[in-house]
JSON list of C-alpha atoms in Angstrom, two decimals:
[
{"chain": "A", "resi": 1, "resn": "MET", "atom": "CA", "xyz": [-12.78, -51.51, -46.12]},
{"chain": "A", "resi": 2, "resn": "THR", "atom": "CA", "xyz": [-8.97, -50.62, -46.14]},
{"chain": "A", "resi": 3, "resn": "THR", "atom": "CA", "xyz": [-9.36, -49.12, -49.23]},
{"chain": "A", "resi": 4, "resn": "LEU", "atom": "CA", "xyz": [-12.18, -46.69, -48.13]},
{"chain": "A", "resi": 5, "resn": "LYS", "atom": "CA", "xyz": [-9.68, -45.40, -45.22]},
{"chain": "A", "resi": 6, "resn": "ASN", "atom": "CA", "xyz": [-6.77, -45.14, -47.78]},
{"chain": "A", "resi": 7, "resn": "GLN", "atom": "CA", "xyz": [-9.02, -43.18, -49.71]},
{"chain": "A", "resi": 8, "resn": "ILE", "atom": "CA", "xyz": [-9.92, -40.75, -46.78]},
{"chain": "A", "resi": 9, "resn": "ASP", "atom": "CA", "xyz": [-6.13, -40.70, -45.74]},
{"chain": "A", "resi": 10, "resn": "ARG", "atom": "CA", "xyz": [-4.84, -39.42, -49.39]},
{"chain": "A", "resi": 11, "resn": "LEU", "atom": "CA", "xyz": [-7.80, -36.76, -49.33]},
{"chain": "A", "resi": 12, "resn": "ASN", "atom": "CA", "xyz": [-5.81, -33.27, -49.38]},
{"chain": "A", "resi": 13, "resn": "TRP", "atom": "CA", "xyz": [-6.77, -32.44, -45.84]},
{"chain": "A", "resi": 14, "resn": "THR", "atom": "CA", "xyz": [-5.07, -28.93, -45.78]},
{"chain": "A", "resi": 15, "resn": "SER", "atom": "CA", "xyz": [-7.36, -27.73, -48.95]},
{"chain": "A", "resi": 16, "resn": "ILE", "atom": "CA", "xyz": [-10.23, -29.11, -47.25]},
{"chain": "A", "resi": 17, "resn": "ALA", "atom": "CA", "xyz": [-9.45, -27.16, -43.67]},
{"chain": "A", "resi": 18, "resn": "THR", "atom": "CA", "xyz": [-9.28, -24.11, -45.94]},
{"chain": "A", "resi": 19, "resn": "ASP", "atom": "CA", "xyz": [-12.09, -24.38, -47.64]},
{"chain": "A", "resi": 20, "resn": "LEU", "atom": "CA", "xyz": [-14.36, -25.05, -44.38]},
{"chain": "A", "resi": 21, "resn": "ASP", "atom": "CA", "xyz": [-12.78, -21.87, -43.01]},
{"chain": "A", "resi": 22, "resn": "SER", "atom": "CA", "xyz": [-13.15, -20.18, -45.85]},
{"chain": "A", "resi": 23, "resn": "GLU", "atom": "CA", "xyz": [-16.62, -21.29, -47.15]},
{"chain": "A", "resi": 24, "resn": "GLY", "atom": "CA", "xyz": [-18.15, -23.02, -44.39]},
{"chain": "A", "resi": 25, "resn": "TYR", "atom": "CA", "xyz": [-18.22, -26.47, -46.58]},
{"chain": "A", "resi": 26, "resn": "ALA", "atom": "CA", "xyz": [-15.78, -28.71, -48.45]},
{"chain": "A", "resi": 27, "resn": "LEU", "atom": "CA", "xyz": [-16.75, -31.09, -51.69]},
{"chain": "A", "resi": 28, "resn": "LEU", "atom": "CA", "xyz": [-15.14, -34.15, -51.52]},
{"chain": "A", "resi": 29, "resn": "PRO", "atom": "CA", "xyz": [-16.48, -35.72, -55.14]},
{"chain": "A", "resi": 30, "resn": "GLY", "atom": "CA", "xyz": [-16.31, -39.37, -55.95]},
{"chain": "A", "resi": 31, "resn": "LEU", "atom": "CA", "xyz": [-15.39, -39.98, -52.21]},
{"chain": "A", "resi": 32, "resn": "LEU", "atom": "CA", "xyz": [-17.43, -43.00, -52.30]},
{"chain": "A", "resi": 33, "resn": "SER", "atom": "CA", "xyz": [-17.72, -45.40, -55.30]},
{"chain": "A", "resi": 34, "resn": "ALA", "atom": "CA", "xyz": [-20.35, -45.97, -57.63]},
{"chain": "A", "resi": 35, "resn": "ALA", "atom": "CA", "xyz": [-19.52, -49.61, -56.46]},
{"chain": "A", "resi": 36, "resn": "GLN", "atom": "CA", "xyz": [-19.61, -48.49, -52.71]},
{"chain": "A", "resi": 37, "resn": "ILE", "atom": "CA", "xyz": [-22.80, -46.68, -53.18]},
{"chain": "A", "resi": 38, "resn": "ASP", "atom": "CA", "xyz": [-24.99, -49.53, -55.11]},
{"chain": "A", "resi": 39, "resn": "ALA", "atom": "CA", "xyz": [-23.68, -51.98, -52.47]},
{"chain": "A", "resi": 40, "resn": "LEU", "atom": "CA", "xyz": [-24.69, -49.57, -49.48]},
{"chain": "A", "resi": 41, "resn": "SER", "atom": "CA", "xyz": [-27.99, -48.97, -51.18]},
{"chain": "A", "resi": 42, "resn": "SER", "atom": "CA", "xyz": [-28.76, -52.63, -51.65]},
{"chain": "A", "resi": 43, "resn": "GLN", "atom": "CA", "xyz": [-27.83, -53.22, -47.90]},
{"chain": "A", "resi": 44, "resn": "VAL", "atom": "CA", "xyz": [-30.06, -50.42, -46.98]},
{"chain": "A", "resi": 45, "resn": "SER", "atom": "CA", "xyz": [-32.96, -51.43, -49.20]},
{"chain": "A", "resi": 46, "resn": "ASP", "atom": "CA", "xyz": [-32.57, -55.16, -47.67]},
{"chain": "A", "resi": 47, "resn": "GLN", "atom": "CA", "xyz": [-33.10, -53.93, -43.97]},
{"chain": "A", "resi": 48, "resn": "LEU", "atom": "CA", "xyz": [-35.95, -51.28, -44.92]},
{"chain": "A", "resi": 49, "resn": "SER", "atom": "CA", "xyz": [-37.75, -54.68, -46.87]},
{"chain": "A", "resi": 50, "resn": "SER", "atom": "CA", "xyz": [-36.69, -56.86, -43.97]},
{"chain": "A", "resi": 51, "resn": "GLN", "atom": "CA", "xyz": [-39.83, -58.58, -42.55]},
{"chain": "A", "resi": 52, "resn": "VAL", "atom": "CA", "xyz": [-37.87, -59.11, -39.37]},
{"chain": "A", "resi": 53, "resn": "ASN", "atom": "CA", "xyz": [-39.31, -57.01, -36.05]},
{"chain": "A", "resi": 54, "resn": "GLU", "atom": "CA", "xyz": [-35.82, -55.77, -35.05]},
{"chain": "A", "resi": 55, "resn": "ARG", "atom": "CA", "xyz": [-34.88, -54.17, -38.06]},
{"chain": "A", "resi": 56, "resn": "PRO", "atom": "CA", "xyz": [-31.80, -52.31, -37.82]},
{"chain": "A", "resi": 57, "resn": "LEU", "atom": "CA", "xyz": [-32.98, -49.06, -39.16]},
{"chain": "A", "resi": 58, "resn": "ARG", "atom": "CA", "xyz": [-35.49, -47.57, -37.19]},
{"chain": "A", "resi": 59, "resn": "SER", "atom": "CA", "xyz": [-37.85, -45.18, -39.57]},
{"chain": "A", "resi": 60, "resn": "MET", "atom": "CA", "xyz": [-39.55, -41.89, -38.83]},
{"chain": "A", "resi": 61, "resn": "SER", "atom": "CA", "xyz": [-41.91, -39.84, -41.24]},
{"chain": "A", "resi": 62, "resn": "LEU", "atom": "CA", "xyz": [-41.76, -35.95, -41.04]},
{"chain": "A", "resi": 63, "resn": "ALA", "atom": "CA", "xyz": [-44.57, -33.80, -41.47]},
{"chain": "A", "resi": 64, "resn": "ARG", "atom": "CA", "xyz": [-44.42, -30.76, -43.71]},
{"chain": "A", "resi": 65, "resn": "ARG", "atom": "CA", "xyz": [-42.38, -28.57, -40.98]},
{"chain": "A", "resi": 66, "resn": "GLU", "atom": "CA", "xyz": [-39.00, -28.42, -39.80]},
{"chain": "A", "resi": 67, "resn": "PRO", "atom": "CA", "xyz": [-36.76, -30.03, -40.72]},
{"chain": "A", "resi": 68, "resn": "GLY", "atom": "CA", "xyz": [-38.53, -31.01, -43.95]},
{"chain": "A", "resi": 69, "resn": "HIS", "atom": "CA", "xyz": [-40.55, -33.57, -45.47]},
{"chain": "A", "resi": 70, "resn": "GLY", "atom": "CA", "xyz": [-40.00, -37.40, -46.26]},
{"chain": "A", "resi": 71, "resn": "GLN", "atom": "CA", "xyz": [-38.43, -40.10, -44.41]},
{"chain": "A", "resi": 72, "resn": "LEU", "atom": "CA", "xyz": [-35.78, -40.61, -42.17]},
{"chain": "A", "resi": 73, "resn": "PHE", "atom": "CA", "xyz": [-34.05, -43.68, -41.13]},
{"chain": "A", "resi": 74, "resn": "PHE", "atom": "CA", "xyz": [-31.91, -44.08, -38.07]},
{"chain": "A", "resi": 75, "resn": "PHE", "atom": "CA", "xyz": [-29.37, -46.87, -37.79]},
{"chain": "A", "resi": 76, "resn": "ASP", "atom": "CA", "xyz": [-29.57, -48.44, -34.31]},
{"chain": "A", "resi": 77, "resn": "ASN", "atom": "CA", "xyz": [-25.82, -48.43, -33.24]},
{"chain": "A", "resi": 78, "resn": "ASN", "atom": "CA", "xyz": [-25.56, -50.46, -36.40]},
{"chain": "A", "resi": 79, "resn": "LEU", "atom": "CA", "xyz": [-24.13, -48.71, -39.49]},
{"chain": "A", "resi": 80, "resn": "PRO", "atom": "CA", "xyz": [-23.35, -50.41, -42.57]},
{"chain": "A", "resi": 81, "resn": "GLU", "atom": "CA", "xyz": [-19.81, -50.44, -42.41]},
{"chain": "A", "resi": 82, "resn": "VAL", "atom": "CA", "xyz": [-19.04, -48.17, -45.17]},
{"chain": "A", "resi": 83, "resn": "LEU", "atom": "CA", "xyz": [-20.17, -45.69, -42.83]},
{"chain": "A", "resi": 84, "resn": "ALA", "atom": "CA", "xyz": [-18.97, -46.74, -39.97]},
{"chain": "A", "resi": 85, "resn": "VAL", "atom": "CA", "xyz": [-15.36, -46.32, -41.67]},
{"chain": "A", "resi": 86, "resn": "LEU", "atom": "CA", "xyz": [-16.55, -43.12, -43.29]},
{"chain": "A", "resi": 87, "resn": "ARG", "atom": "CA", "xyz": [-17.55, -41.93, -39.94]},
{"chain": "A", "resi": 88, "resn": "THR", "atom": "CA", "xyz": [-14.48, -42.85, -38.12]},
{"chain": "A", "resi": 89, "resn": "GLN", "atom": "CA", "xyz": [-11.67, -41.35, -40.58]},
{"chain": "A", "resi": 90, "resn": "LEU", "atom": "CA", "xyz": [-13.84, -38.24, -41.09]},
{"chain": "A", "resi": 91, "resn": "TYR", "atom": "CA", "xyz": [-13.63, -37.83, -37.49]},
{"chain": "A", "resi": 92, "resn": "HIS", "atom": "CA", "xyz": [-10.14, -38.32, -37.22]},
{"chain": "A", "resi": 93, "resn": "HIS", "atom": "CA", "xyz": [-9.08, -35.78, -39.85]},
{"chain": "A", "resi": 94, "resn": "LEU", "atom": "CA", "xyz": [-12.10, -32.97, -38.99]},
{"chain": "A", "resi": 95, "resn": "ALA", "atom": "CA", "xyz": [-11.32, -33.28, -35.04]},
{"chain": "A", "resi": 96, "resn": "PRO", "atom": "CA", "xyz": [-7.66, -31.18, -35.45]},
{"chain": "A", "resi": 97, "resn": "ILE", "atom": "CA", "xyz": [-9.79, -28.44, -37.27]},
{"chain": "A", "resi": 98, "resn": "ALA", "atom": "CA", "xyz": [-12.67, -28.34, -34.89]},
{"chain": "A", "resi": 99, "resn": "ASN", "atom": "CA", "xyz": [-9.74, -28.03, -31.74]},
{"chain": "A", "resi": 100, "resn": "ARG", "atom": "CA", "xyz": [-8.42, -25.17, -33.99]},
{"chain": "A", "resi": 101, "resn": "TRP", "atom": "CA", "xyz": [-11.98, -23.55, -34.10]},
{"chain": "A", "resi": 102, "resn": "ASN", "atom": "CA", "xyz": [-12.08, -24.11, -30.62]},
{"chain": "A", "resi": 103, "resn": "SER", "atom": "CA", "xyz": [-8.71, -22.47, -29.97]},
{"chain": "A", "resi": 104, "resn": "ILE", "atom": "CA", "xyz": [-9.24, -19.15, -31.84]},
{"chain": "A", "resi": 105, "resn": "LEU", "atom": "CA", "xyz": [-12.86, -18.96, -30.32]},
{"chain": "A", "resi": 106, "resn": "GLN", "atom": "CA", "xyz": [-11.05, -19.33, -27.23]},
{"chain": "A", "resi": 107, "resn": "LEU", "atom": "CA", "xyz": [-13.68, -22.35, -25.98]},
{"chain": "A", "resi": 108, "resn": "GLY", "atom": "CA", "xyz": [-11.97, -24.45, -23.55]},
{"chain": "A", "resi": 109, "resn": "TYR", "atom": "CA", "xyz": [-13.17, -27.83, -25.09]},
{"chain": "A", "resi": 110, "resn": "ARG", "atom": "CA", "xyz": [-10.63, -29.70, -27.38]},
{"chain": "A", "resi": 111, "resn": "TYR", "atom": "CA", "xyz": [-12.23, -33.02, -29.39]},
{"chain": "A", "resi": 112, "resn": "PRO", "atom": "CA", "xyz": [-10.40, -36.64, -28.47]},
{"chain": "A", "resi": 113, "resn": "ASP", "atom": "CA", "xyz": [-8.30, -37.88, -31.02]},
{"chain": "A", "resi": 114, "resn": "THR", "atom": "CA", "xyz": [-10.18, -40.61, -31.62]},
{"chain": "A", "resi": 115, "resn": "LEU", "atom": "CA", "xyz": [-14.27, -41.08, -32.89]},
{"chain": "A", "resi": 116, "resn": "ASP", "atom": "CA", "xyz": [-14.20, -44.03, -30.16]},
{"chain": "A", "resi": 117, "resn": "ARG", "atom": "CA", "xyz": [-13.17, -41.49, -27.31]},
{"chain": "A", "resi": 118, "resn": "PHE", "atom": "CA", "xyz": [-15.72, -38.69, -28.42]},
{"chain": "A", "resi": 119, "resn": "LEU", "atom": "CA", "xyz": [-18.37, -41.54, -28.49]},
{"chain": "A", "resi": 120, "resn": "GLN", "atom": "CA", "xyz": [-17.18, -42.61, -24.96]},
{"chain": "A", "resi": 121, "resn": "ALA", "atom": "CA", "xyz": [-17.23, -38.66, -23.69]},
{"chain": "A", "resi": 122, "resn": "ASN", "atom": "CA", "xyz": [-20.92, -38.67, -24.95]},
{"chain": "A", "resi": 123, "resn": "ARG", "atom": "CA", "xyz": [-21.89, -41.53, -23.12]},
{"chain": "A", "resi": 124, "resn": "ASP", "atom": "CA", "xyz": [-20.60, -40.62, -20.17]},
{"chain": "A", "resi": 125, "resn": "ALA", "atom": "CA", "xyz": [-22.21, -37.21, -20.40]},
{"chain": "A", "resi": 126, "resn": "GLY", "atom": "CA", "xyz": [-25.72, -39.08, -21.00]},
{"chain": "A", "resi": 127, "resn": "GLN", "atom": "CA", "xyz": [-25.78, -38.51, -24.84]},
{"chain": "A", "resi": 128, "resn": "ASN", "atom": "CA", "xyz": [-26.57, -42.14, -26.06]},
{"chain": "A", "resi": 129, "resn": "ARG", "atom": "CA", "xyz": [-29.06, -41.03, -29.31]},
{"chain": "A", "resi": 130, "resn": "GLU", "atom": "CA", "xyz": [-27.61, -42.46, -32.27]},
{"chain": "A", "resi": 131, "resn": "LEU", "atom": "CA", "xyz": [-27.89, -39.66, -34.81]},
{"chain": "A", "resi": 132, "resn": "SER", "atom": "CA", "xyz": [-26.23, -41.14, -37.93]},
{"chain": "A", "resi": 133, "resn": "HIS", "atom": "CA", "xyz": [-29.51, -41.58, -40.26]},
{"chain": "A", "resi": 134, "resn": "LEU", "atom": "CA", "xyz": [-30.85, -41.42, -44.14]},
{"chain": "A", "resi": 135, "resn": "HIS", "atom": "CA", "xyz": [-32.91, -39.32, -45.19]},
{"chain": "A", "resi": 136, "resn": "ARG", "atom": "CA", "xyz": [-35.59, -40.97, -48.07]},
{"chain": "A", "resi": 137, "resn": "LEU", "atom": "CA", "xyz": [-36.60, -38.03, -50.24]},
{"chain": "A", "resi": 138, "resn": "GLN", "atom": "CA", "xyz": [-39.22, -38.18, -52.92]},
{"chain": "A", "resi": 139, "resn": "GLU", "atom": "CA", "xyz": [-41.04, -35.54, -55.23]},
{"chain": "A", "resi": 140, "resn": "SER", "atom": "CA", "xyz": [-41.68, -32.60, -53.67]},
{"chain": "A", "resi": 141, "resn": "ASP", "atom": "CA", "xyz": [-40.08, -33.56, -50.29]},
{"chain": "A", "resi": 142, "resn": "TYR", "atom": "CA", "xyz": [-37.59, -31.74, -48.70]},
{"chain": "A", "resi": 143, "resn": "ILE", "atom": "CA", "xyz": [-35.02, -31.83, -45.60]},
{"chain": "A", "resi": 144, "resn": "ALA", "atom": "CA", "xyz": [-33.76, -28.74, -44.13]},
{"chain": "A", "resi": 145, "resn": "LEU", "atom": "CA", "xyz": [-29.60, -28.73, -43.17]},
{"chain": "A", "resi": 146, "resn": "HIS", "atom": "CA", "xyz": [-29.75, -29.06, -39.94]},
{"chain": "A", "resi": 147, "resn": "GLN", "atom": "CA", "xyz": [-27.56, -29.77, -36.57]},
{"chain": "A", "resi": 148, "resn": "ARG", "atom": "CA", "xyz": [-29.06, -31.88, -33.46]},
{"chain": "A", "resi": 149, "resn": "ASN", "atom": "CA", "xyz": [-27.21, -30.29, -30.87]},
{"chain": "A", "resi": 150, "resn": "ASP", "atom": "CA", "xyz": [-28.87, -31.03, -27.68]},
{"chain": "A", "resi": 151, "resn": "GLY", "atom": "CA", "xyz": [-26.59, -32.06, -25.01]},
{"chain": "A", "resi": 152, "resn": "GLN", "atom": "CA", "xyz": [-22.93, -30.65, -23.90]},
{"chain": "A", "resi": 153, "resn": "LEU", "atom": "CA", "xyz": [-21.07, -32.33, -26.36]},
{"chain": "A", "resi": 154, "resn": "VAL", "atom": "CA", "xyz": [-21.70, -31.30, -30.05]},
{"chain": "A", "resi": 155, "resn": "PHE", "atom": "CA", "xyz": [-19.02, -31.83, -32.91]},
{"chain": "A", "resi": 156, "resn": "PRO", "atom": "CA", "xyz": [-19.41, -28.83, -35.41]},
{"chain": "A", "resi": 157, "resn": "LEU", "atom": "CA", "xyz": [-18.85, -30.50, -38.24]},
{"chain": "A", "resi": 158, "resn": "GLN", "atom": "CA", "xyz": [-21.35, -33.00, -40.35]},
{"chain": "A", "resi": 159, "resn": "ALA", "atom": "CA", "xyz": [-21.10, -35.15, -43.71]},
{"chain": "A", "resi": 160, "resn": "VAL", "atom": "CA", "xyz": [-23.45, -34.98, -46.15]},
{"chain": "A", "resi": 161, "resn": "LEU", "atom": "CA", "xyz": [-23.48, -37.65, -48.64]},
{"chain": "A", "resi": 162, "resn": "LEU", "atom": "CA", "xyz": [-25.88, -37.84, -51.95]},
{"chain": "A", "resi": 163, "resn": "LEU", "atom": "CA", "xyz": [-25.78, -41.30, -52.57]},
{"chain": "A", "resi": 164, "resn": "SER", "atom": "CA", "xyz": [-28.33, -41.07, -56.07]},
{"chain": "A", "resi": 165, "resn": "GLU", "atom": "CA", "xyz": [-26.87, -39.53, -58.81]},
{"chain": "A", "resi": 166, "resn": "PRO", "atom": "CA", "xyz": [-28.85, -36.29, -60.36]},
{"chain": "A", "resi": 167, "resn": "GLY", "atom": "CA", "xyz": [-30.21, -36.94, -63.55]},
{"chain": "A", "resi": 168, "resn": "GLN", "atom": "CA", "xyz": [-29.96, -40.63, -63.74]},
{"chain": "A", "resi": 169, "resn": "ASN", "atom": "CA", "xyz": [-31.65, -41.88, -60.40]},
{"chain": "A", "resi": 170, "resn": "PHE", "atom": "CA", "xyz": [-33.84, -38.75, -60.47]},
{"chain": "A", "resi": 171, "resn": "ARG", "atom": "CA", "xyz": [-34.71, -35.21, -61.66]},
{"chain": "A", "resi": 172, "resn": "GLY", "atom": "CA", "xyz": [-34.88, -32.19, -60.24]},
{"chain": "A", "resi": 173, "resn": "GLY", "atom": "CA", "xyz": [-33.53, -31.30, -56.43]},
{"chain": "A", "resi": 174, "resn": "GLU", "atom": "CA", "xyz": [-30.66, -29.48, -55.49]},
{"chain": "A", "resi": 175, "resn": "LEU", "atom": "CA", "xyz": [-28.35, -29.62, -52.29]},
{"chain": "A", "resi": 176, "resn": "VAL", "atom": "CA", "xyz": [-29.07, -25.92, -51.09]},
{"chain": "A", "resi": 177, "resn": "MET", "atom": "CA", "xyz": [-27.34, -24.99, -47.73]},
{"chain": "A", "resi": 178, "resn": "THR", "atom": "CA", "xyz": [-27.94, -21.71, -46.60]},
{"chain": "A", "resi": 179, "resn": "GLU", "atom": "CA", "xyz": [-25.12, -19.56, -44.76]},
{"chain": "A", "resi": 180, "resn": "HIS", "atom": "CA", "xyz": [-26.72, -17.05, -42.08]},
{"chain": "A", "resi": 181, "resn": "ARG", "atom": "CA", "xyz": [-25.01, -14.11, -41.32]},
{"chain": "A", "resi": 182, "resn": "PRO", "atom": "CA", "xyz": [-25.13, -11.76, -38.90]},
{"chain": "A", "resi": 183, "resn": "ARG", "atom": "CA", "xyz": [-26.74, -8.27, -40.17]},
{"chain": "A", "resi": 184, "resn": "MET", "atom": "CA", "xyz": [-26.41, -8.91, -43.72]},
{"chain": "A", "resi": 185, "resn": "HIS", "atom": "CA", "xyz": [-28.49, -11.28, -45.76]},
{"chain": "A", "resi": 186, "resn": "SER", "atom": "CA", "xyz": [-28.41, -14.82, -45.97]},
{"chain": "A", "resi": 187, "resn": "ARG", "atom": "CA", "xyz": [-26.35, -16.75, -48.85]},
{"chain": "A", "resi": 188, "resn": "PRO", "atom": "CA", "xyz": [-28.01, -19.41, -50.64]},
{"chain": "A", "resi": 189, "resn": "ILE", "atom": "CA", "xyz": [-25.35, -22.01, -51.75]},
{"chain": "A", "resi": 190, "resn": "VAL", "atom": "CA", "xyz": [-26.13, -24.54, -54.06]},
{"chain": "A", "resi": 191, "resn": "LEU", "atom": "CA", "xyz": [-23.94, -28.02, -54.56]}
]
């Protein structure tokens, strides 16, 4: 996974910070190679089809209500290696951006420099629920982009990865985010 770590480190983080500041999001196309996505998809499929009682993925179906309809699969503190590396490395580069935002907003809290320290701070605050998850969406399913912010420690940024190739693995469907702006019309963003 050193290659993935290096890939993330080589991203233009100045440009990403600028996009986050001005648009509220940043695209990282090609972050994972096709081989990495295939390996991850196979690993998840194997875990889902496992007959073992203690599966590494916990399933939850969503009814037709917020935050959507489809299936969620939570990793019970057992992320596949590629996702663990992604989460650790993205946090490493995003924490300074989050700290700069807190400084601008005159919020006293500063995020620790490593994910391990942030997760320990969460555990110390009684926040033990694992939040990394997958969504499996089929025809007419959807998931509203949301952030679980229950508890005193909430990281202000999240990563969304599309593991299927539009036009090859599925037809239709788009990733749409909506920016809610005070006293203005909401702005949809189609990615």
